[in-house]
Structure formats: structure tokens, C-alpha cells
């Protein structure tokens, strides 16, 4: 059987799969494109977009920094390294809904450890409503996300560190280079592709965050943690406005695509340099 015959046998399944994927996409475009202008002028959408960018702009750099530190630590040779690596990945392996409920208990102003421990140490006199104030609610959301997804970044960067040749470190050591110099001259340049990969993945995930916000804060208080994905969800399922929801989704997808293109171009430019 020739290669063309094999492709002909696959054609019906491919056509069916294409129709299944294309119809919802075309329907979403038809319903969302006319409402893009209204969505751009909607203050609620603008605030949701700002909250999303604020969340991503703070959480992603924290995750990259902590992930790099943990990856460097776990890349060292020490007793129990395998167990330490397994424990480090555990937060990322937990279901997001379960993790978010745990953080709701932690930040509870009635019995949460985020209040009980500082009060026991004399740092607080009254419990802080972490999830009841706009500023602290966003901080709590970012803290939960950093705890959840830093292991994912650590895993990517640790894989990149495994590919750095050890003889480069030995050569730098013979030249009298210390740990800091070896990090900036060897580790960081060779780790740039892994850092770029982690950055793209995490930015796209952070800009599309939904489940953690839905369970932990519900977008409150006073829409202080409402993200663009939550705004689209509420438009469709709460307010029964599928056109507005499709428009918000298209805007979010366009933003994520633009971010991915910019980061990809920057990564390629640095690689060529």
C-alpha cells in the first residue's frame, strides 16, 4: 500500500475531526466578532483584563525566580535528592480545586493559619480578612498560584540543567571562576531556552487562569480578582450573553497569541545573537 493510499484511508476520519473542531470555532467567531467593539468599551472587561495582567505580571516572575532557585538546589548532588525532587513536584500534582480549598482554609479569618500563626507570635492583634479585601485577596491568589505552579517551572528548568555539560564547569573552575561567575557565564546562557519555554507556558496559563480564581475568591471582593476568563464564563453561563462571552474570549485569545509571538521572537533573537 502506497503512502497516498494510506492518506486516503485517513481522510474520512480527518475530515470528521476537522468538522467537529471547526464548527464550534466558526460559531464562536460568528457570535464574538460583532461584539468585540462593545467588549473593548466595557469597563468590566477592562478591569478584568487589568486584574489578569496584574496577576500574571507578579506571579510569573516570582515563579521563575523561585523555580530557578529550586532547580539549582535540586540539581546538586546530595543524599535524598530523589525524594526531595518528588516532594518538590507534589504541589503541582495536586488538583487545583483541592489546593484552592486548602488555601481558603489557610486564609480564613476565623481559623486560618495565616491569621492564627501571626497572632500567636504577637504580630497581629486582630484577624485579617485576607479574602475580604481587594489588595489582600489578590495577594492571597498570587501566593496560592506561586505555591501551585513553581514546581512546574522547577521541573522545566531542572531538565534544562541536566543538559549543561559538566566539563564546562570544570574548565571554568580551572580558570579560577567562582560559583557566581560560573552561573552567569555558563548556567544562565545555556538555560535560556528552558527559561523561555517556562515563561511562555506560564504566561499563557496565567493569562487564562480560571479554576483557581473560581474556587478561591470567586472573582471578589468587589471584582478585585475577577479575571478575563471568569468574565467570559459569567457572560455565558450567568448572564446568558453568549455573544459577549465569545467576544471576551476572542480578545483574551488574541492577547495570549500576541504574547506568545513576542516571546517567541525575543527567544529566537537571543538565540541567533
PDB file of C-alpha atoms in Angstrom:
ATOM      1  CA  UNK A   1       0.000   0.000   0.000  1.00  0.00           C
ATOM      2  CA  UNK A   2       1.450   3.340  -1.084  1.00  0.00           C
ATOM      3  CA  UNK A   3       1.651   6.451   1.027  1.00  0.00           C
ATOM      4  CA  UNK A   4      -1.202   8.074  -0.918  1.00  0.00           C
ATOM      5  CA  UNK A   5      -3.483   5.115  -0.223  1.00  0.00           C
ATOM      6  CA  UNK A   6      -2.782   5.370   3.490  1.00  0.00           C
ATOM      7  CA  UNK A   7      -3.665   9.054   3.462  1.00  0.00           C
ATOM      8  CA  UNK A   8      -6.903   8.299   1.601  1.00  0.00           C
ATOM      9  CA  UNK A   9      -7.936   5.858   4.332  1.00  0.00           C
ATOM     10  CA  UNK A  10      -7.253   8.530   6.943  1.00  0.00           C
ATOM     11  CA  UNK A  11      -9.134  11.224   5.048  1.00  0.00           C
ATOM     12  CA  UNK A  12     -12.692  10.448   6.351  1.00  0.00           C
ATOM     13  CA  UNK A  13     -11.593  10.482   9.987  1.00  0.00           C
ATOM     14  CA  UNK A  14      -9.551  13.630   9.452  1.00  0.00           C
ATOM     15  CA  UNK A  15     -12.493  15.342   7.745  1.00  0.00           C
ATOM     16  CA  UNK A  16     -14.864  14.396  10.574  1.00  0.00           C
ATOM     17  CA  UNK A  17     -12.412  15.619  13.191  1.00  0.00           C
ATOM     18  CA  UNK A  18     -11.930  18.849  11.250  1.00  0.00           C
ATOM     19  CA  UNK A  19     -15.676  19.479  11.129  1.00  0.00           C
ATOM     20  CA  UNK A  20     -16.040  18.781  14.856  1.00  0.00           C
ATOM     21  CA  UNK A  21     -13.258  21.242  15.634  1.00  0.00           C
ATOM     22  CA  UNK A  22     -14.177  23.846  13.042  1.00  0.00           C
ATOM     23  CA  UNK A  23     -17.896  24.216  13.755  1.00  0.00           C
ATOM     24  CA  UNK A  24     -17.550  25.484  17.353  1.00  0.00           C
ATOM     25  CA  UNK A  25     -14.704  27.758  16.263  1.00  0.00           C
ATOM     26  CA  UNK A  26     -16.706  29.261  13.409  1.00  0.00           C
ATOM     27  CA  UNK A  27     -19.756  29.611  15.634  1.00  0.00           C
ATOM     28  CA  UNK A  28     -17.686  31.408  18.241  1.00  0.00           C
ATOM     29  CA  UNK A  29     -16.208  33.724  15.641  1.00  0.00           C
ATOM     30  CA  UNK A  30     -19.629  34.495  14.204  1.00  0.00           C
ATOM     31  CA  UNK A  31     -21.020  35.306  17.632  1.00  0.00           C
ATOM     32  CA  UNK A  32     -17.982  37.066  19.036  1.00  0.00           C
ATOM     33  CA  UNK A  33     -16.611  39.262  16.263  1.00  0.00           C
ATOM     34  CA  UNK A  34     -19.627  41.637  16.172  1.00  0.00           C
ATOM     35  CA  UNK A  35     -19.353  42.211  19.924  1.00  0.00           C
ATOM     36  CA  UNK A  36     -15.616  42.910  20.110  1.00  0.00           C
ATOM     37  CA  UNK A  37     -16.146  46.678  19.919  1.00  0.00           C
ATOM     38  CA  UNK A  38     -18.656  46.631  22.781  1.00  0.00           C
ATOM     39  CA  UNK A  39     -16.352  44.422  24.836  1.00  0.00           C
ATOM     40  CA  UNK A  40     -13.445  46.821  24.323  1.00  0.00           C
ATOM     41  CA  UNK A  41     -15.584  49.701  25.608  1.00  0.00           C
ATOM     42  CA  UNK A  42     -16.947  47.751  28.572  1.00  0.00           C
ATOM     43  CA  UNK A  43     -15.370  48.903  31.885  1.00  0.00           C
ATOM     44  CA  UNK A  44     -15.953  45.460  33.417  1.00  0.00           C
ATOM     45  CA  UNK A  45     -13.885  43.816  30.674  1.00  0.00           C
ATOM     46  CA  UNK A  46     -11.162  46.420  31.093  1.00  0.00           C
ATOM     47  CA  UNK A  47     -10.965  45.807  34.812  1.00  0.00           C
ATOM     48  CA  UNK A  48     -10.900  42.041  34.314  1.00  0.00           C
ATOM     49  CA  UNK A  49      -8.074  42.461  31.794  1.00  0.00           C
ATOM     50  CA  UNK A  50      -6.157  44.651  34.249  1.00  0.00           C
ATOM     51  CA  UNK A  51      -6.600  42.115  37.053  1.00  0.00           C
ATOM     52  CA  UNK A  52      -5.397  39.357  34.739  1.00  0.00           C
ATOM     53  CA  UNK A  53      -2.300  41.297  33.695  1.00  0.00           C
ATOM     54  CA  UNK A  54      -1.573  42.223  37.323  1.00  0.00           C
ATOM     55  CA  UNK A  55      -1.884  38.610  38.388  1.00  0.00           C
ATOM     56  CA  UNK A  56       0.353  37.355  35.574  1.00  0.00           C
ATOM     57  CA  UNK A  57       2.857  40.201  35.940  1.00  0.00           C
ATOM     58  CA  UNK A  58       3.504  39.393  39.598  1.00  0.00           C
ATOM     59  CA  UNK A  59       3.051  35.629  39.788  1.00  0.00           C
ATOM     60  CA  UNK A  60       5.083  34.601  36.732  1.00  0.00           C
ATOM     61  CA  UNK A  61       8.333  36.433  37.680  1.00  0.00           C
ATOM     62  CA  UNK A  62       8.052  35.060  41.222  1.00  0.00           C
ATOM     63  CA  UNK A  63       7.594  31.540  39.873  1.00  0.00           C
ATOM     64  CA  UNK A  64      10.549  31.893  37.512  1.00  0.00           C
ATOM     65  CA  UNK A  65      12.824  33.182  40.262  1.00  0.00           C
ATOM     66  CA  UNK A  66      11.808  30.571  42.809  1.00  0.00           C
ATOM     67  CA  UNK A  67      11.766  27.830  40.175  1.00  0.00           C
ATOM     68  CA  UNK A  68      15.321  28.672  39.140  1.00  0.00           C
ATOM     69  CA  UNK A  69      16.498  28.664  42.763  1.00  0.00           C
ATOM     70  CA  UNK A  70      14.869  25.302  43.479  1.00  0.00           C
ATOM     71  CA  UNK A  71      16.160  23.826  40.213  1.00  0.00           C
ATOM     72  CA  UNK A  72      19.720  24.840  41.069  1.00  0.00           C
ATOM     73  CA  UNK A  73      19.315  23.335  44.527  1.00  0.00           C
ATOM     74  CA  UNK A  74      17.810  20.065  43.290  1.00  0.00           C
ATOM     75  CA  UNK A  75      20.484  19.763  40.615  1.00  0.00           C
ATOM     76  CA  UNK A  76      23.166  19.443  43.281  1.00  0.00           C
ATOM     77  CA  UNK A  77      24.348  16.022  44.426  1.00  0.00           C
ATOM     78  CA  UNK A  78      23.164  15.292  47.976  1.00  0.00           C
ATOM     79  CA  UNK A  79      21.658  12.424  49.934  1.00  0.00           C
ATOM     80  CA  UNK A  80      17.910  12.097  49.426  1.00  0.00           C
ATOM     81  CA  UNK A  81      17.899  14.101  46.210  1.00  0.00           C
ATOM     82  CA  UNK A  82      15.350  11.796  44.562  1.00  0.00           C
ATOM     83  CA  UNK A  83      12.942  12.150  47.477  1.00  0.00           C
ATOM     84  CA  UNK A  84      13.430  15.913  47.524  1.00  0.00           C
ATOM     85  CA  UNK A  85      12.612  16.118  43.816  1.00  0.00           C
ATOM     86  CA  UNK A  86       9.456  14.053  44.295  1.00  0.00           C
ATOM     87  CA  UNK A  87       8.296  16.227  47.202  1.00  0.00           C
ATOM     88  CA  UNK A  88       9.054  19.408  45.251  1.00  0.00           C
ATOM     89  CA  UNK A  89       6.742  18.345  42.420  1.00  0.00           C
ATOM     90  CA  UNK A  90       3.908  17.339  44.770  1.00  0.00           C
ATOM     91  CA  UNK A  91       2.106  20.744  44.878  1.00  0.00           C
ATOM     92  CA  UNK A  92       1.897  20.804  41.090  1.00  0.00           C
ATOM     93  CA  UNK A  93       0.460  17.276  41.029  1.00  0.00           C
ATOM     94  CA  UNK A  94      -2.437  18.169  43.335  1.00  0.00           C
ATOM     95  CA  UNK A  95      -5.785  19.033  41.693  1.00  0.00           C
ATOM     96  CA  UNK A  96      -6.257  22.796  41.556  1.00  0.00           C
ATOM     97  CA  UNK A  97      -9.711  22.679  43.167  1.00  0.00           C
ATOM     98  CA  UNK A  98      -8.407  20.707  46.151  1.00  0.00           C
ATOM     99  CA  UNK A  99      -5.439  23.038  46.522  1.00  0.00           C
ATOM    100  CA  UNK A 100      -7.653  26.142  46.290  1.00  0.00           C
ATOM    101  CA  UNK A 101      -9.963  24.848  49.017  1.00  0.00           C
ATOM    102  CA  UNK A 102      -6.927  24.244  51.226  1.00  0.00           C
ATOM    103  CA  UNK A 103      -5.785  27.820  50.690  1.00  0.00           C
ATOM    104  CA  UNK A 104      -9.272  29.088  51.523  1.00  0.00           C
ATOM    105  CA  UNK A 105      -8.931  27.389  54.896  1.00  0.00           C
ATOM    106  CA  UNK A 106      -5.435  28.816  55.337  1.00  0.00           C
ATOM    107  CA  UNK A 107      -6.655  32.378  54.673  1.00  0.00           C
ATOM    108  CA  UNK A 108      -9.850  32.049  56.704  1.00  0.00           C
ATOM    109  CA  UNK A 109     -10.219  34.933  59.167  1.00  0.00           C
ATOM    110  CA  UNK A 110     -11.872  32.583  61.675  1.00  0.00           C
ATOM    111  CA  UNK A 111      -9.485  29.617  61.907  1.00  0.00           C
ATOM    112  CA  UNK A 112      -6.895  30.006  59.139  1.00  0.00           C
ATOM    113  CA  UNK A 113      -3.218  29.601  59.947  1.00  0.00           C
ATOM    114  CA  UNK A 114      -2.457  32.831  58.056  1.00  0.00           C
ATOM    115  CA  UNK A 115      -4.130  34.609  60.995  1.00  0.00           C
ATOM    116  CA  UNK A 116      -3.556  32.194  63.867  1.00  0.00           C
ATOM    117  CA  UNK A 117       0.231  31.964  63.485  1.00  0.00           C
ATOM    118  CA  UNK A 118       0.934  35.751  63.323  1.00  0.00           C
ATOM    119  CA  UNK A 119      -1.426  36.316  66.265  1.00  0.00           C
ATOM    120  CA  UNK A 120       0.332  33.617  68.284  1.00  0.00           C
ATOM    121  CA  UNK A 121       3.660  35.327  67.556  1.00  0.00           C
ATOM    122  CA  UNK A 122       2.246  38.704  68.544  1.00  0.00           C
ATOM    123  CA  UNK A 123       2.477  40.152  65.034  1.00  0.00           C
ATOM    124  CA  UNK A 124      -1.285  40.682  64.692  1.00  0.00           C
ATOM    125  CA  UNK A 125      -3.867  41.819  67.196  1.00  0.00           C
ATOM    126  CA  UNK A 126      -6.957  41.252  65.078  1.00  0.00           C
ATOM    127  CA  UNK A 127      -7.529  38.686  62.304  1.00  0.00           C
ATOM    128  CA  UNK A 128      -7.028  39.958  58.768  1.00  0.00           C
ATOM    129  CA  UNK A 129      -9.821  39.199  56.269  1.00  0.00           C
ATOM    130  CA  UNK A 130      -7.364  38.062  53.612  1.00  0.00           C
ATOM    131  CA  UNK A 131     -10.068  37.129  51.107  1.00  0.00           C
ATOM    132  CA  UNK A 132     -12.350  40.021  52.072  1.00  0.00           C
ATOM    133  CA  UNK A 133     -10.173  42.956  50.974  1.00  0.00           C
ATOM    134  CA  UNK A 134      -9.220  43.768  47.370  1.00  0.00           C
ATOM    135  CA  UNK A 135      -5.470  44.083  47.968  1.00  0.00           C
ATOM    136  CA  UNK A 136      -5.060  41.106  50.258  1.00  0.00           C
ATOM    137  CA  UNK A 137      -7.344  38.931  48.120  1.00  0.00           C
ATOM    138  CA  UNK A 138      -5.117  39.431  45.076  1.00  0.00           C
ATOM    139  CA  UNK A 139      -2.037  38.772  47.211  1.00  0.00           C
ATOM    140  CA  UNK A 140      -3.601  35.552  48.526  1.00  0.00           C
ATOM    141  CA  UNK A 141      -4.465  34.483  44.982  1.00  0.00           C
ATOM    142  CA  UNK A 142      -0.904  35.107  43.810  1.00  0.00           C
ATOM    143  CA  UNK A 143       0.543  33.239  46.805  1.00  0.00           C
ATOM    144  CA  UNK A 144      -1.619  30.199  46.091  1.00  0.00           C
ATOM    145  CA  UNK A 145      -0.678  30.217  42.402  1.00  0.00           C
ATOM    146  CA  UNK A 146       3.034  30.578  43.143  1.00  0.00           C
ATOM    147  CA  UNK A 147       2.878  27.633  45.547  1.00  0.00           C
ATOM    148  CA  UNK A 148       0.983  25.562  42.997  1.00  0.00           C
ATOM    149  CA  UNK A 149       2.963  26.220  39.818  1.00  0.00           C
ATOM    150  CA  UNK A 150       6.527  26.931  40.945  1.00  0.00           C
ATOM    151  CA  UNK A 151       7.204  23.144  40.852  1.00  0.00           C
ATOM    152  CA  UNK A 152       6.187  23.149  37.168  1.00  0.00           C
ATOM    153  CA  UNK A 153       8.797  25.811  36.410  1.00  0.00           C
ATOM    154  CA  UNK A 154      11.317  23.953  38.562  1.00  0.00           C
ATOM    155  CA  UNK A 155      10.751  20.781  36.553  1.00  0.00           C
ATOM    156  CA  UNK A 156      11.373  22.538  33.224  1.00  0.00           C
ATOM    157  CA  UNK A 157      14.495  24.330  34.434  1.00  0.00           C
ATOM    158  CA  UNK A 158      15.823  21.206  36.138  1.00  0.00           C
ATOM    159  CA  UNK A 159      15.539  19.354  32.833  1.00  0.00           C
ATOM    160  CA  UNK A 160      17.484  22.175  31.197  1.00  0.00           C
ATOM    161  CA  UNK A 161      20.195  21.990  33.847  1.00  0.00           C
ATOM    162  CA  UNK A 162      20.634  18.279  33.153  1.00  0.00           C
ATOM    163  CA  UNK A 163      21.763  19.205  29.646  1.00  0.00           C
ATOM    164  CA  UNK A 164      24.554  21.562  30.745  1.00  0.00           C
ATOM    165  CA  UNK A 165      27.900  19.753  30.215  1.00  0.00           C
ATOM    166  CA  UNK A 166      29.800  19.309  33.469  1.00  0.00           C
ATOM    167  CA  UNK A 167      33.153  19.780  31.722  1.00  0.00           C
ATOM    168  CA  UNK A 168      32.272  23.450  31.171  1.00  0.00           C
ATOM    169  CA  UNK A 169      32.063  23.944  34.923  1.00  0.00           C
ATOM    170  CA  UNK A 170      35.359  22.116  35.373  1.00  0.00           C
ATOM    171  CA  UNK A 171      37.038  24.311  32.764  1.00  0.00           C
ATOM    172  CA  UNK A 172      35.712  27.472  34.419  1.00  0.00           C
ATOM    173  CA  UNK A 173      36.883  26.242  37.820  1.00  0.00           C
ATOM    174  CA  UNK A 174      40.384  25.655  36.447  1.00  0.00           C
ATOM    175  CA  UNK A 175      40.346  29.252  35.204  1.00  0.00           C
ATOM    176  CA  UNK A 176      39.597  30.405  38.739  1.00  0.00           C
ATOM    177  CA  UNK A 177      35.911  31.235  38.238  1.00  0.00           C
ATOM    178  CA  UNK A 178      33.734  31.138  41.341  1.00  0.00           C
ATOM    179  CA  UNK A 179      30.117  29.937  41.620  1.00  0.00           C
ATOM    180  CA  UNK A 180      28.615  33.322  40.712  1.00  0.00           C
ATOM    181  CA  UNK A 181      30.780  33.701  37.642  1.00  0.00           C
ATOM    182  CA  UNK A 182      30.046  30.118  36.535  1.00  0.00           C
ATOM    183  CA  UNK A 183      26.327  30.785  36.923  1.00  0.00           C
ATOM    184  CA  UNK A 184      26.291  33.919  34.757  1.00  0.00           C
ATOM    185  CA  UNK A 185      28.793  32.690  32.164  1.00  0.00           C
ATOM    186  CA  UNK A 186      27.754  29.048  31.799  1.00  0.00           C
ATOM    187  CA  UNK A 187      24.488  28.129  33.500  1.00  0.00           C
ATOM    188  CA  UNK A 188      22.324  31.107  32.587  1.00  0.00           C
ATOM    189  CA  UNK A 189      23.250  31.316  28.869  1.00  0.00           C
ATOM    190  CA  UNK A 190      22.707  27.584  28.335  1.00  0.00           C
ATOM    191  CA  UNK A 191      19.483  27.678  30.347  1.00  0.00           C
ATOM    192  CA  UNK A 192      17.864  30.449  28.284  1.00  0.00           C
ATOM    193  CA  UNK A 193      15.834  28.090  26.036  1.00  0.00           C
ATOM    194  CA  UNK A 194      14.358  26.369  29.088  1.00  0.00           C
ATOM    195  CA  UNK A 195      13.639  29.725  30.738  1.00  0.00           C
ATOM    196  CA  UNK A 196      11.917  30.946  27.575  1.00  0.00           C
ATOM    197  CA  UNK A 197       9.841  27.759  27.397  1.00  0.00           C
ATOM    198  CA  UNK A 198       8.780  28.059  31.040  1.00  0.00           C
ATOM    199  CA  UNK A 199       7.991  31.747  30.560  1.00  0.00           C
ATOM    200  CA  UNK A 200       5.748  31.116  27.549  1.00  0.00           C
ATOM    201  CA  UNK A 201       3.887  28.267  29.238  1.00  0.00           C
ATOM    202  CA  UNK A 202       3.380  30.140  32.486  1.00  0.00           C
ATOM    203  CA  UNK A 203       2.319  33.412  30.879  1.00  0.00           C
ATOM    204  CA  UNK A 204      -0.296  31.677  28.742  1.00  0.00           C
ATOM    205  CA  UNK A 205      -1.567  29.729  31.749  1.00  0.00           C
ATOM    206  CA  UNK A 206      -1.618  32.817  33.979  1.00  0.00           C
ATOM    207  CA  UNK A 207      -3.434  34.941  31.410  1.00  0.00           C
ATOM    208  CA  UNK A 208      -6.074  32.216  31.094  1.00  0.00           C
ATOM    209  CA  UNK A 209      -6.392  31.466  34.832  1.00  0.00           C
ATOM    210  CA  UNK A 210      -9.881  30.372  35.830  1.00  0.00           C
ATOM    211  CA  UNK A 211     -10.148  27.389  38.180  1.00  0.00           C
ATOM    212  CA  UNK A 212      -8.023  28.794  40.998  1.00  0.00           C
ATOM    213  CA  UNK A 213      -9.877  32.125  40.943  1.00  0.00           C
ATOM    214  CA  UNK A 214     -13.264  30.426  40.751  1.00  0.00           C
ATOM    215  CA  UNK A 215     -12.684  28.288  43.833  1.00  0.00           C
ATOM    216  CA  UNK A 216     -10.529  30.584  45.979  1.00  0.00           C
ATOM    217  CA  UNK A 217     -12.121  34.035  45.574  1.00  0.00           C
ATOM    218  CA  UNK A 218     -14.914  33.747  43.013  1.00  0.00           C
ATOM    219  CA  UNK A 219     -13.625  36.982  41.477  1.00  0.00           C
ATOM    220  CA  UNK A 220     -14.278  39.015  44.615  1.00  0.00           C
ATOM    221  CA  UNK A 221     -14.278  41.033  46.679  1.00  0.00           C
ATOM    222  CA  UNK A 222     -15.823  43.792  44.560  1.00  0.00           C
ATOM    223  CA  UNK A 223     -14.425  42.165  41.391  1.00  0.00           C
ATOM    224  CA  UNK A 224     -10.872  42.749  42.652  1.00  0.00           C
ATOM    225  CA  UNK A 225      -9.733  39.307  41.475  1.00  0.00           C
ATOM    226  CA  UNK A 226     -12.064  38.881  38.507  1.00  0.00           C
ATOM    227  CA  UNK A 227     -10.013  37.695  35.540  1.00  0.00           C
ATOM    228  CA  UNK A 228     -10.813  37.760  31.841  1.00  0.00           C
ATOM    229  CA  UNK A 229     -11.647  34.043  31.775  1.00  0.00           C
ATOM    230  CA  UNK A 230     -14.054  34.439  34.684  1.00  0.00           C
ATOM    231  CA  UNK A 231     -15.657  37.409  32.936  1.00  0.00           C
ATOM    232  CA  UNK A 232     -16.234  35.311  29.813  1.00  0.00           C
ATOM    233  CA  UNK A 233     -17.639  32.429  31.873  1.00  0.00           C
ATOM    234  CA  UNK A 234     -20.083  34.651  33.740  1.00  0.00           C
ATOM    235  CA  UNK A 235     -21.184  36.293  30.491  1.00  0.00           C
ATOM    236  CA  UNK A 236     -22.201  32.948  29.016  1.00  0.00           C
ATOM    237  CA  UNK A 237     -23.465  30.939  31.975  1.00  0.00           C
ATOM    238  CA  UNK A 238     -24.658  33.541  34.482  1.00  0.00           C
ATOM    239  CA  UNK A 239     -25.873  36.422  32.350  1.00  0.00           C
ATOM    240  CA  UNK A 240     -26.786  34.245  29.344  1.00  0.00           C
ATOM    241  CA  UNK A 241     -24.949  36.500  26.886  1.00  0.00           C
ATOM    242  CA  UNK A 242     -23.027  34.073  24.659  1.00  0.00           C
ATOM    243  CA  UNK A 243     -22.123  36.784  22.157  1.00  0.00           C
ATOM    244  CA  UNK A 244     -20.432  38.893  24.813  1.00  0.00           C
ATOM    245  CA  UNK A 245     -18.712  35.818  26.231  1.00  0.00           C
ATOM    246  CA  UNK A 246     -17.419  34.867  22.787  1.00  0.00           C
ATOM    247  CA  UNK A 247     -16.140  38.409  22.218  1.00  0.00           C
ATOM    248  CA  UNK A 248     -14.296  38.437  25.547  1.00  0.00           C
ATOM    249  CA  UNK A 249     -12.834  35.003  24.776  1.00  0.00           C
ATOM    250  CA  UNK A 250     -11.612  36.161  21.365  1.00  0.00           C
ATOM    251  CA  UNK A 251      -9.947  39.200  22.919  1.00  0.00           C
ATOM    252  CA  UNK A 252      -8.254  37.001  25.512  1.00  0.00           C
ATOM    253  CA  UNK A 253      -7.096  34.525  22.856  1.00  0.00           C
ATOM    254  CA  UNK A 254      -5.725  37.360  20.714  1.00  0.00           C
ATOM    255  CA  UNK A 255      -3.808  38.733  23.693  1.00  0.00           C
ATOM    256  CA  UNK A 256      -2.309  35.350  24.540  1.00  0.00           C
ATOM    257  CA  UNK A 257      -1.350  34.777  20.910  1.00  0.00           C
ATOM    258  CA  UNK A 258       0.346  38.179  20.748  1.00  0.00           C
ATOM    259  CA  UNK A 259       2.282  37.484  23.952  1.00  0.00           C
ATOM    260  CA  UNK A 260       3.409  34.098  22.620  1.00  0.00           C
ATOM    261  CA  UNK A 261       4.565  35.685  19.346  1.00  0.00           C
ATOM    262  CA  UNK A 262       6.535  38.417  21.116  1.00  0.00           C
ATOM    263  CA  UNK A 263       8.219  35.987  23.496  1.00  0.00           C
ATOM    264  CA  UNK A 264       8.999  33.599  20.653  1.00  0.00           C
ATOM    265  CA  UNK A 265      10.559  36.402  18.613  1.00  0.00           C
ATOM    266  CA  UNK A 266      12.642  37.543  21.586  1.00  0.00           C
ATOM    267  CA  UNK A 267      13.820  33.993  22.249  1.00  0.00           C
ATOM    268  CA  UNK A 268      14.806  33.495  18.615  1.00  0.00           C
ATOM    269  CA  UNK A 269      16.601  36.834  18.549  1.00  0.00           C
ATOM    270  CA  UNK A 270      18.665  35.982  21.620  1.00  0.00           C
ATOM    271  CA  UNK A 271      19.377  32.535  20.229  1.00  0.00           C
ATOM    272  CA  UNK A 272      20.692  33.999  16.971  1.00  0.00           C
ATOM    273  CA  UNK A 273      22.767  36.514  18.886  1.00  0.00           C
TER     274      UNK A 273
END
